[in-house]
mmCIF file of C-alpha atoms and ligand atoms in Angstrom:
data_model
loop_
_atom_site.group_PDB
_atom_site.id
_atom_site.type_symbol
_atom_site.label_atom_id
_atom_site.label_comp_id
_atom_site.label_asym_id
_atom_site.label_seq_id
_atom_site.Cartn_x
_atom_site.Cartn_y
_atom_site.Cartn_z
ATOM 1 C CA UNK I 1 -0.023 -16.933 -13.612
ATOM 2 C CA UNK I 2 0.290 -17.530 -9.981
ATOM 3 C CA UNK I 3 3.554 -15.519 -9.299
ATOM 4 C CA UNK I 4 2.604 -12.630 -11.396
ATOM 5 C CA UNK I 5 0.941 -9.217 -10.485
ATOM 6 C CA UNK I 6 -3.092 -10.308 -10.140
ATOM 7 C CA UNK I 7 -5.182 -7.415 -12.249
ATOM 8 C CA UNK I 8 -7.443 -7.421 -9.328
ATOM 9 C CA UNK I 9 -7.485 -7.420 -5.590
ATOM 10 C CA UNK I 10 -10.343 -7.450 -3.788
ATOM 11 C CA UNK I 11 -10.075 -7.016 0.041
ATOM 12 C CA UNK I 12 -12.344 -8.238 2.713
ATOM 13 C CA UNK I 13 -12.104 -7.445 6.220
ATOM 14 C CA UNK I 14 -13.583 -10.338 8.642
ATOM 15 C CA UNK I 15 -14.686 -9.696 12.215
ATOM 16 C CA UNK I 16 -16.311 -13.234 13.117
ATOM 17 C CA UNK I 17 -17.633 -13.905 9.964
ATOM 18 C CA UNK I 18 -17.467 -17.803 10.312
ATOM 19 C CA UNK I 19 -20.492 -18.057 8.447
ATOM 20 C CA UNK I 20 -20.301 -16.047 5.245
ATOM 21 C CA UNK I 21 -16.521 -16.747 3.993
ATOM 22 C CA UNK I 22 -17.101 -19.922 1.894
ATOM 23 C CA UNK I 23 -20.004 -18.123 0.464
ATOM 24 C CA UNK I 24 -17.933 -15.115 -0.255
ATOM 25 C CA UNK I 25 -15.491 -16.947 -1.958
ATOM 26 C CA UNK I 26 -17.666 -19.017 -3.983
ATOM 27 C CA UNK I 27 -19.736 -15.663 -5.182
ATOM 28 C CA UNK I 28 -16.148 -14.023 -5.788
ATOM 29 C CA UNK I 29 -15.246 -16.946 -7.766
ATOM 30 C CA UNK I 30 -18.190 -16.965 -10.159
ATOM 31 C CA UNK I 31 -17.814 -12.968 -10.449
ATOM 32 C CA UNK I 32 -14.218 -12.433 -10.887
ATOM 33 C CA UNK I 33 -13.644 -15.477 -13.147
ATOM 34 C CA UNK I 34 -15.750 -13.725 -15.887
ATOM 35 C CA UNK I 35 -13.281 -11.089 -16.172
ATOM 36 C CA UNK I 36 -10.903 -13.751 -17.390
ATOM 37 C CA UNK I 37 -8.301 -12.126 -15.644
ATOM 38 C CA UNK I 38 -5.662 -13.199 -12.523
ATOM 39 C CA UNK I 39 -7.093 -11.641 -9.194
ATOM 40 C CA UNK I 40 -6.769 -12.095 -5.446
ATOM 41 C CA UNK I 41 -9.140 -12.431 -2.125
ATOM 42 C CA UNK I 42 -7.292 -10.486 0.298
ATOM 43 C CA UNK I 43 -9.064 -11.537 3.696
ATOM 44 C CA UNK I 44 -8.144 -9.898 6.825
ATOM 45 C CA UNK I 45 -9.042 -11.571 9.932
ATOM 46 C CA UNK I 46 -9.459 -8.180 12.369
ATOM 47 C CA UNK I 47 -8.759 -10.495 15.556
ATOM 48 C CA UNK I 48 -12.329 -12.610 15.462
ATOM 49 C CA UNK I 49 -13.507 -14.983 18.326
ATOM 50 C CA UNK I 50 -14.711 -17.793 16.175
ATOM 51 C CA UNK I 51 -13.381 -19.996 13.352
ATOM 52 C CA UNK I 52 -12.546 -17.070 10.883
ATOM 53 C CA UNK I 53 -8.766 -17.994 10.974
ATOM 54 C CA UNK I 54 -9.185 -21.553 10.406
ATOM 55 C CA UNK I 55 -11.657 -21.079 7.316
ATOM 56 C CA UNK I 56 -8.769 -18.744 5.581
ATOM 57 C CA UNK I 57 -6.590 -20.992 6.371
ATOM 58 C CA UNK I 58 -8.672 -23.558 4.628
ATOM 59 C CA UNK I 59 -9.841 -21.280 2.056
ATOM 60 C CA UNK I 60 -6.066 -20.621 0.531
ATOM 61 C CA UNK I 61 -5.267 -24.566 0.903
ATOM 62 C CA UNK I 62 -7.941 -24.966 -2.088
ATOM 63 C CA UNK I 63 -7.334 -21.839 -4.169
ATOM 64 C CA UNK I 64 -4.254 -20.288 -3.604
ATOM 65 C CA UNK I 65 -5.909 -16.752 -5.017
ATOM 66 C CA UNK I 66 -7.522 -16.627 -1.410
ATOM 67 C CA UNK I 67 -4.775 -15.113 0.824
ATOM 68 C CA UNK I 68 -5.114 -13.686 4.410
ATOM 69 C CA UNK I 69 -3.437 -12.800 7.497
ATOM 70 C CA UNK I 70 -4.774 -11.996 11.236
ATOM 71 C CA UNK I 71 -4.273 -9.547 13.123
ATOM 72 C CA UNK I 72 -2.962 -10.140 16.841
ATOM 73 C CA UNK I 73 -6.159 -8.487 18.279
ATOM 74 C CA UNK I 74 -9.340 -6.560 16.899
ATOM 75 C CA UNK I 75 -7.970 -3.126 15.592
ATOM 76 C CA UNK I 76 -11.336 -2.073 13.728
ATOM 77 C CA UNK I 77 -12.822 -1.802 10.134
ATOM 78 C CA UNK I 78 -10.703 0.929 9.022
ATOM 79 C CA UNK I 79 -7.304 -0.548 10.109
ATOM 80 C CA UNK I 80 -8.379 -3.977 8.852
ATOM 81 C CA UNK I 81 -8.805 -2.427 5.209
ATOM 82 C CA UNK I 82 -5.222 -0.495 5.549
ATOM 83 C CA UNK I 83 -4.044 -3.668 6.167
ATOM 84 C CA UNK I 84 -5.178 -5.037 2.979
ATOM 85 C CA UNK I 85 -4.321 -2.216 0.996
ATOM 86 C CA UNK I 86 -0.684 -3.203 2.110
ATOM 87 C CA UNK I 87 -0.786 -6.343 1.053
ATOM 88 C CA UNK I 88 -2.871 -6.169 -1.780
ATOM 89 C CA UNK I 89 -0.848 -6.338 -5.139
ATOM 90 C CA UNK I 90 -3.692 -5.767 -7.996
ATOM 91 C CA UNK I 91 -3.517 -2.889 -10.541
ATOM 92 C CA UNK I 92 -6.777 -1.990 -9.380
ATOM 93 C CA UNK I 93 -7.700 -2.830 -5.869
ATOM 94 C CA UNK I 94 -11.737 -3.175 -4.718
ATOM 95 C CA UNK I 95 -12.850 -3.121 -0.961
ATOM 96 C CA UNK I 96 -15.788 -5.190 0.084
ATOM 97 C CA UNK I 97 -17.549 -6.367 3.311
ATOM 98 C CA UNK I 98 -17.367 -9.642 4.246
ATOM 99 C CA UNK I 99 -20.935 -10.156 4.797
ATOM 100 C CA UNK I 100 -22.016 -10.203 0.967
ATOM 101 C CA UNK I 101 -24.342 -6.983 2.068
ATOM 102 C CA UNK I 102 -22.472 -5.267 -0.762
ATOM 103 C CA UNK I 103 -22.941 -7.697 -3.902
ATOM 104 C CA UNK I 104 -19.650 -9.029 -5.975
ATOM 105 C CA UNK I 105 -21.339 -8.693 -9.086
ATOM 106 C CA UNK I 106 -21.340 -4.957 -8.574
ATOM 107 C CA UNK I 107 -17.327 -4.906 -9.144
ATOM 108 C CA UNK I 108 -17.885 -5.984 -12.759
ATOM 109 C CA UNK I 109 -20.079 -2.464 -13.261
ATOM 110 C CA UNK I 110 -16.738 -0.942 -11.434
ATOM 111 C CA UNK I 111 -13.986 -2.812 -13.531
ATOM 112 C CA UNK I 112 -16.100 -0.926 -16.152
ATOM 113 C CA UNK I 113 -15.797 2.477 -15.151
ATOM 114 C CA UNK I 114 -12.148 1.862 -14.112
ATOM 115 C CA UNK I 115 -11.306 0.621 -17.833
ATOM 116 C CA UNK I 116 -13.068 3.715 -19.072
ATOM 117 C CA UNK I 117 -10.461 5.424 -16.848
ATOM 118 C CA UNK I 118 -11.870 6.189 -13.405
ATOM 119 C CA UNK I 119 -9.467 5.905 -10.611
ATOM 120 C CA UNK I 120 -12.212 5.610 -7.965
ATOM 121 C CA UNK I 121 -15.611 3.957 -8.447
ATOM 122 C CA UNK I 122 -17.516 3.883 -5.571
ATOM 123 C CA UNK I 123 -20.444 2.211 -4.358
ATOM 124 C CA UNK I 124 -23.450 4.357 -3.727
ATOM 125 C CA UNK I 125 -26.348 2.838 -1.769
ATOM 126 C CA UNK I 126 -29.555 3.471 -3.460
ATOM 127 C CA UNK I 127 -31.714 1.107 -1.521
ATOM 128 C CA UNK I 128 -31.317 -0.793 1.529
ATOM 129 C CA UNK I 129 -32.607 -4.232 2.126
ATOM 130 C CA UNK I 130 -33.100 -5.573 5.779
ATOM 131 C CA UNK I 131 -31.823 -2.800 7.626
ATOM 132 C CA UNK I 132 -33.960 -1.203 10.622
ATOM 133 C CA UNK I 133 -35.420 2.234 10.203
ATOM 134 C CA UNK I 134 -33.222 3.451 12.706
ATOM 135 C CA UNK I 135 -29.929 2.125 11.142
ATOM 136 C CA UNK I 136 -30.884 3.794 8.128
ATOM 137 C CA UNK I 137 -31.933 7.168 9.102
ATOM 138 C CA UNK I 138 -28.831 7.366 11.452
ATOM 139 C CA UNK I 139 -26.449 6.305 8.501
ATOM 140 C CA UNK I 140 -28.078 9.180 6.316
ATOM 141 C CA UNK I 141 -27.509 11.580 8.982
ATOM 142 C CA UNK I 142 -24.405 10.419 9.230
ATOM 143 C CA UNK I 143 -23.396 10.896 5.553
ATOM 144 C CA UNK I 144 -24.773 14.395 5.368
ATOM 145 C CA UNK I 145 -23.189 15.426 8.528
ATOM 146 C CA UNK I 146 -19.891 14.776 7.467
ATOM 147 C CA UNK I 147 -20.493 16.109 4.394
ATOM 148 C CA UNK I 148 -21.514 19.596 6.186
ATOM 149 C CA UNK I 149 -18.665 19.688 8.531
ATOM 150 C CA UNK I 150 -15.723 18.626 6.735
ATOM 151 C CA UNK I 151 -13.403 20.248 4.323
ATOM 152 C CA UNK I 152 -13.121 17.106 1.696
ATOM 153 C CA UNK I 153 -15.804 16.393 -0.744
ATOM 154 C CA UNK I 154 -17.228 13.107 0.567
ATOM 155 C CA UNK I 155 -20.149 11.673 -1.488
ATOM 156 C CA UNK I 156 -22.975 10.806 0.663
ATOM 157 C CA UNK I 157 -24.804 7.371 0.870
ATOM 158 C CA UNK I 158 -21.286 5.652 0.145
ATOM 159 C CA UNK I 159 -19.402 3.104 2.167
ATOM 160 C CA UNK I 160 -16.333 1.996 1.915
ATOM 161 C CA UNK I 161 -17.339 -0.751 -1.054
ATOM 162 C CA UNK I 162 -15.231 0.354 -4.033
ATOM 163 C CA UNK I 163 -12.560 -0.099 -6.314
ATOM 164 C CA UNK I 164 -9.713 1.883 -6.545
ATOM 165 C CA UNK I 165 -6.554 1.972 -9.100
ATOM 166 C CA UNK I 166 -3.122 1.356 -8.181
ATOM 167 C CA UNK I 167 -1.588 4.893 -8.320
ATOM 168 C CA UNK I 168 -4.828 6.009 -5.443
ATOM 169 C CA UNK I 169 -3.714 2.714 -3.306
ATOM 170 C CA UNK I 170 0.076 3.796 -3.364
ATOM 171 C CA UNK I 171 -1.394 7.418 -2.265
ATOM 172 C CA UNK I 172 -3.200 6.050 0.513
ATOM 173 C CA UNK I 173 0.026 4.029 1.624
ATOM 174 C CA UNK I 174 1.818 7.113 2.064
ATOM 175 C CA UNK I 175 -0.671 8.437 4.572
ATOM 176 C CA UNK I 176 -0.188 7.043 7.860
ATOM 177 C CA UNK I 177 -2.761 8.899 9.988
ATOM 178 C CA UNK I 178 -3.812 6.679 13.026
ATOM 179 C CA UNK I 179 -7.431 7.806 13.362
ATOM 180 C CA UNK I 180 -8.276 6.601 9.577
ATOM 181 C CA UNK I 181 -11.457 7.464 7.781
ATOM 182 C CA UNK I 182 -10.993 5.738 4.615
ATOM 183 C CA UNK I 183 -13.706 6.813 2.924
ATOM 184 C CA UNK I 184 -12.898 10.704 3.215
ATOM 185 C CA UNK I 185 -9.015 9.721 2.467
ATOM 186 C CA UNK I 186 -9.715 8.524 -1.029
ATOM 187 C CA UNK I 187 -11.883 11.740 -1.431
ATOM 188 C CA UNK I 188 -8.892 13.725 -0.396
ATOM 189 C CA UNK I 189 -6.410 11.873 -2.929
ATOM 190 C CA UNK I 190 -8.340 13.268 -5.498
ATOM 191 C CA UNK I 191 -7.802 12.049 -9.381
ATOM 192 C CA UNK I 192 -11.064 10.866 -11.675
ATOM 193 C CA UNK I 193 -13.508 9.706 -9.364
ATOM 194 C CA UNK I 194 -17.170 8.157 -10.141
ATOM 195 C CA UNK I 195 -19.986 6.540 -8.239
ATOM 196 C CA UNK I 196 -22.131 3.170 -9.646
ATOM 197 C CA UNK I 197 -25.458 2.578 -7.560
ATOM 198 C CA UNK I 198 -26.716 -0.525 -6.053
ATOM 199 C CA UNK I 199 -28.899 -2.001 -3.904
ATOM 200 C CA UNK I 200 -27.545 -2.949 -0.555
ATOM 201 C CA UNK I 201 -28.066 -6.527 0.359
ATOM 202 C CA UNK I 202 -29.306 -7.953 3.675
ATOM 203 C CA UNK I 203 -26.453 -9.845 5.665
ATOM 204 C CA UNK I 204 -25.883 -13.377 4.294
ATOM 205 C CA UNK I 205 -25.366 -14.906 7.898
ATOM 206 C CA UNK I 206 -24.196 -13.649 11.585
ATOM 207 C CA UNK I 207 -24.955 -10.096 12.920
ATOM 208 C CA UNK I 208 -23.868 -6.638 12.367
ATOM 209 C CA UNK I 209 -20.366 -5.826 14.229
ATOM 210 C CA UNK I 210 -21.501 -2.096 14.250
ATOM 211 C CA UNK I 211 -23.470 -0.551 17.197
ATOM 212 C CA UNK I 212 -24.309 3.215 17.636
ATOM 213 C CA UNK I 213 -21.434 3.935 19.532
ATOM 214 C CA UNK I 214 -18.980 2.984 17.085
ATOM 215 C CA UNK I 215 -20.863 4.453 14.384
ATOM 216 C CA UNK I 216 -20.492 7.901 16.817
ATOM 217 C CA UNK I 217 -16.709 7.318 16.918
ATOM 218 C CA UNK I 218 -16.028 6.803 13.644
ATOM 219 C CA UNK I 219 -17.922 10.254 13.070
ATOM 220 C CA UNK I 220 -16.038 11.892 15.323
ATOM 221 C CA UNK I 221 -12.892 10.524 13.476
ATOM 222 C CA UNK I 222 -14.302 11.979 10.262
ATOM 223 C CA UNK I 223 -15.005 15.069 12.082
ATOM 224 C CA UNK I 224 -11.394 15.614 13.656
ATOM 225 C CA UNK I 225 -9.990 14.327 10.766
ATOM 226 C CA UNK I 226 -11.285 16.207 8.088
ATOM 227 C CA UNK I 227 -12.182 19.795 9.735
ATOM 228 C CA UNK I 228 -11.246 21.976 12.639
ATOM 229 C CA UNK I 229 -14.782 22.765 12.869
ATOM 230 C CA UNK I 230 -15.203 21.786 16.464
ATOM 231 C CA UNK I 231 -12.112 24.347 17.307
ATOM 232 C CA UNK I 232 -13.510 27.335 15.461
ATOM 233 C CA UNK I 233 -17.210 26.513 17.102
ATOM 234 C CA UNK I 234 -15.394 27.513 20.010
ATOM 235 C CA UNK I 235 -14.676 31.019 18.645
ATOM 236 C CA UNK I 236 -17.755 31.363 17.085
ATOM 237 C CA UNK I 237 -19.598 30.882 20.391
ATOM 238 C CA UNK I 238 -17.295 32.979 22.223
ATOM 239 C CA UNK I 239 -18.495 36.064 19.758
ATOM 240 C CA UNK I 240 -22.220 35.119 19.992
ATOM 241 C CA UNK I 241 -22.005 35.152 23.686
ATOM 242 C CA UNK I 242 -20.115 37.962 24.188
ATOM 243 C CA UNK I 243 -22.480 39.862 21.696
ATOM 244 C CA UNK I 244 -25.466 38.969 23.649
ATOM 245 C CA UNK I 245 -23.388 39.876 27.154
ATOM 246 C CA UNK I 246 -23.254 43.590 25.706
ATOM 247 C CA UNK I 247 -27.101 43.605 24.890
ATOM 248 C CA UNK I 248 -27.845 42.539 28.348
ATOM 249 C CA UNK I 249 -25.546 44.810 29.668
ATOM 250 C CA UNK I 250 -27.563 47.493 27.946
ATOM 251 C CA UNK I 251 -30.864 45.935 28.929
ATOM 252 C CA UNK I 252 -29.693 45.774 32.426
ATOM 253 C CA UNK I 253 -28.365 49.549 32.724
ATOM 254 C CA UNK I 254 -31.982 50.815 30.858
ATOM 255 C CA UNK I 255 -34.146 48.403 33.635
ATOM 256 C CA UNK I 256 -32.027 49.831 36.450
ATOM 257 C CA UNK I 257 -32.683 53.738 35.260
ATOM 258 C CA UNK I 258 -35.967 53.516 34.071
ATOM 259 C CA UNK I 259 -37.867 50.423 35.332
ATOM 260 C CA UNK I 260 -38.411 47.564 37.874
ATOM 261 C CA UNK I 261 -34.831 46.222 38.566
ATOM 262 C CA UNK I 262 -36.099 43.202 40.149
ATOM 263 C CA UNK I 263 -37.867 42.136 37.218
ATOM 264 C CA UNK I 264 -35.804 38.784 36.250
ATOM 265 C CA UNK I 265 -32.500 39.139 38.016
ATOM 266 C CA UNK I 266 -31.571 37.304 41.181
ATOM 267 C CA UNK I 267 -29.252 34.713 42.465
ATOM 268 C CA UNK I 268 -30.980 31.789 40.606
ATOM 269 C CA UNK I 269 -30.009 33.790 37.097
ATOM 270 C CA UNK I 270 -26.723 34.246 38.430
ATOM 271 C CA UNK I 271 -26.311 30.814 39.299
ATOM 272 C CA UNK I 272 -27.996 29.340 36.162
ATOM 273 C CA UNK I 273 -25.427 31.612 34.115
ATOM 274 C CA UNK I 274 -22.636 30.475 35.663
ATOM 275 C CA UNK I 275 -23.413 27.258 35.452
ATOM 276 C CA UNK I 276 -24.147 27.241 31.674
ATOM 277 C CA UNK I 277 -20.853 29.214 30.486
ATOM 278 C CA UNK I 278 -18.977 26.703 33.015
ATOM 279 C CA UNK I 279 -20.557 24.193 31.230
ATOM 280 C CA UNK I 280 -19.490 25.741 27.735
ATOM 281 C CA UNK I 281 -16.131 26.435 28.982
ATOM 282 C CA UNK I 282 -15.829 22.602 29.591
ATOM 283 C CA UNK I 283 -17.176 21.339 26.579
ATOM 284 C CA UNK I 284 -14.455 23.334 24.225
ATOM 285 C CA UNK I 285 -12.002 22.335 26.698
ATOM 286 C CA UNK I 286 -12.492 18.781 25.730
ATOM 287 C CA UNK I 287 -12.807 19.764 22.095
ATOM 288 C CA UNK I 288 -9.472 20.514 22.273
ATOM 289 C CA UNK I 289 -8.482 17.499 24.090
ATOM 290 C CA UNK I 290 -10.025 15.657 21.280
ATOM 291 C CA UNK I 291 -7.138 17.125 19.236
ATOM 292 C CA UNK I 292 -4.619 16.759 21.538
ATOM 293 C CA UNK I 293 -5.074 13.348 22.635
ATOM 294 C CA UNK I 294 -4.636 12.917 18.449
ATOM 295 C CA UNK I 295 -1.307 14.686 17.963
ATOM 296 C CA UNK I 296 -0.357 12.389 20.898
ATOM 297 C CA UNK I 297 -1.711 9.688 19.404
ATOM 298 C CA UNK I 298 0.214 10.450 15.930
ATOM 299 C CA UNK I 299 3.616 11.933 17.965
ATOM 300 C CA UNK I 300 3.824 8.256 19.670
ATOM 301 C CA UNK I 301 4.338 6.387 16.283
ATOM 302 C CA UNK I 302 3.131 2.963 17.170
ATOM 303 C CA UNK I 303 2.682 0.948 13.882
ATOM 304 C CA UNK I 304 -1.227 0.800 12.972
ATOM 305 C CA UNK I 305 -1.661 -2.966 13.755
ATOM 306 C CA UNK I 306 0.681 -6.466 14.387
ATOM 307 C CA UNK I 307 0.224 -9.168 11.779
ATOM 308 C CA UNK I 308 -0.128 -12.442 13.680
ATOM 309 C CA UNK I 309 -0.120 -14.929 11.133
ATOM 310 C CA UNK I 310 -0.574 -14.773 7.222
ATOM 311 C CA UNK I 311 -1.437 -17.148 4.275
ATOM 312 C CA UNK I 312 -0.073 -16.762 0.884
ATOM 313 C CA UNK I 313 1.120 -13.417 1.216
ATOM 314 C CA UNK I 314 4.755 -12.014 2.052
HETATM 315 N N1 UDP B 1 -15.240 -5.569 10.476
HETATM 316 C C1 UDP B 1 -13.885 -5.887 10.843
HETATM 317 N N2 UDP B 1 -13.946 -5.097 12.278
HETATM 318 C C2 UDP B 1 -14.563 -4.701 13.029
HETATM 319 C C3 UDP B 1 -16.285 -4.853 12.608
HETATM 320 C C4 UDP B 1 -16.441 -5.114 11.307
HETATM 321 O O1 UDP B 1 -13.206 -6.349 10.186
HETATM 322 O O2 UDP B 1 -14.198 -4.517 14.186
HETATM 323 C C5 UDP B 1 -16.011 -6.162 9.215
HETATM 324 C C6 UDP B 1 -16.911 -7.175 9.076
HETATM 325 O O3 UDP B 1 -16.338 -8.413 9.442
HETATM 326 C C7 UDP B 1 -17.474 -6.978 7.925
HETATM 327 C C8 UDP B 1 -17.544 -5.207 7.865
HETATM 328 O O4 UDP B 1 -16.564 -5.176 8.543
HETATM 329 O O5 UDP B 1 -17.294 -7.447 6.476
HETATM 330 C C9 UDP B 1 -18.589 -4.309 7.945
HETATM 331 O O6 UDP B 1 -18.966 -4.834 9.427
HETATM 332 P P1 UDP B 1 -20.460 -5.455 9.510
HETATM 333 O O7 UDP B 1 -21.185 -6.079 8.229
HETATM 334 O O8 UDP B 1 -20.732 -5.871 10.991
HETATM 335 O O9 UDP B 1 -21.284 -3.762 9.284
HETATM 336 P P2 UDP B 1 -22.455 -2.953 8.877
HETATM 337 O O10 UDP B 1 -22.689 -3.466 7.485
HETATM 338 O O11 UDP B 1 -23.738 -3.576 9.511
HETATM 339 O O12 UDP B 1 -22.483 -1.839 9.004
HETATM 340 MG MG1 MG B 2 -22.413 -5.738 7.129
#
């Protein structure tokens, strides 16, 4: 069975996860063996500084169903998942965090839905244990902001933990964009999608790799990849300010003719107005710059990642 196509591929991106990989393998074995079908676990070592690579090699030696690759450096979570999708060969492919925050047991529920004919089964985070109030509320805001601003239907409270049919994976492989927001890309693909609710566990060991800055960068990637809203906002703002100015002209003229013109106009007002408009123009320029930078990145057409080493993968 080893050489044939596995029914299930599980992809776990790993950045400094030496403390959890053995446990991940154990839990995954317990869960996936109950399916009675061939499966593989694809571990993507995203430029770890610890012993993650050695552990992947060791796991592959004792259980060839564990496969893996190491990047030449850290490319980030979204790219690590992409590499996993490129190498996974299962008929259904699951994405999971290596730190066991997404319980592997939930994959069985996802498989059930997949067998019922769904192409994408995503995990909806019901409760979350062991995460700070700040992380939970910023994540909740993140999901809702993305949903409000972008034009694809991205379900809220949903991470990257999901199971996808081969045809969805093949579609994703045809999307070579550089600034990747996998959740949005999967929603964009369409087909039959559904969710299963689960309880997100605390990290098994180690510490989070995601800082607030990384979260904000991801949010910005999501917005710019799936919407022109920031560009359109400049136009709206322009119309609003033009409308306000028109009203102001009338007010100023009226005050000049019938009232006290020194009432609220002076040097300071002019200065504040000029600075305010200058700032808005700079912000709009920056927004255009963001999109321009992304176009530049696409045009360069560099590979998304470089592989340094592989275990059990062609
Ligand atoms: N990860 C990665 N590359 C990175 C950062 C994170 O591959 O640059 C992996 C990490 O090993 C884990 C998953 O992405 O499997 C989620 O990261 P983490 O648990 O640190 O984030 P959190 O769950 O706190 O949002
Ligand atoms: Mg985690």
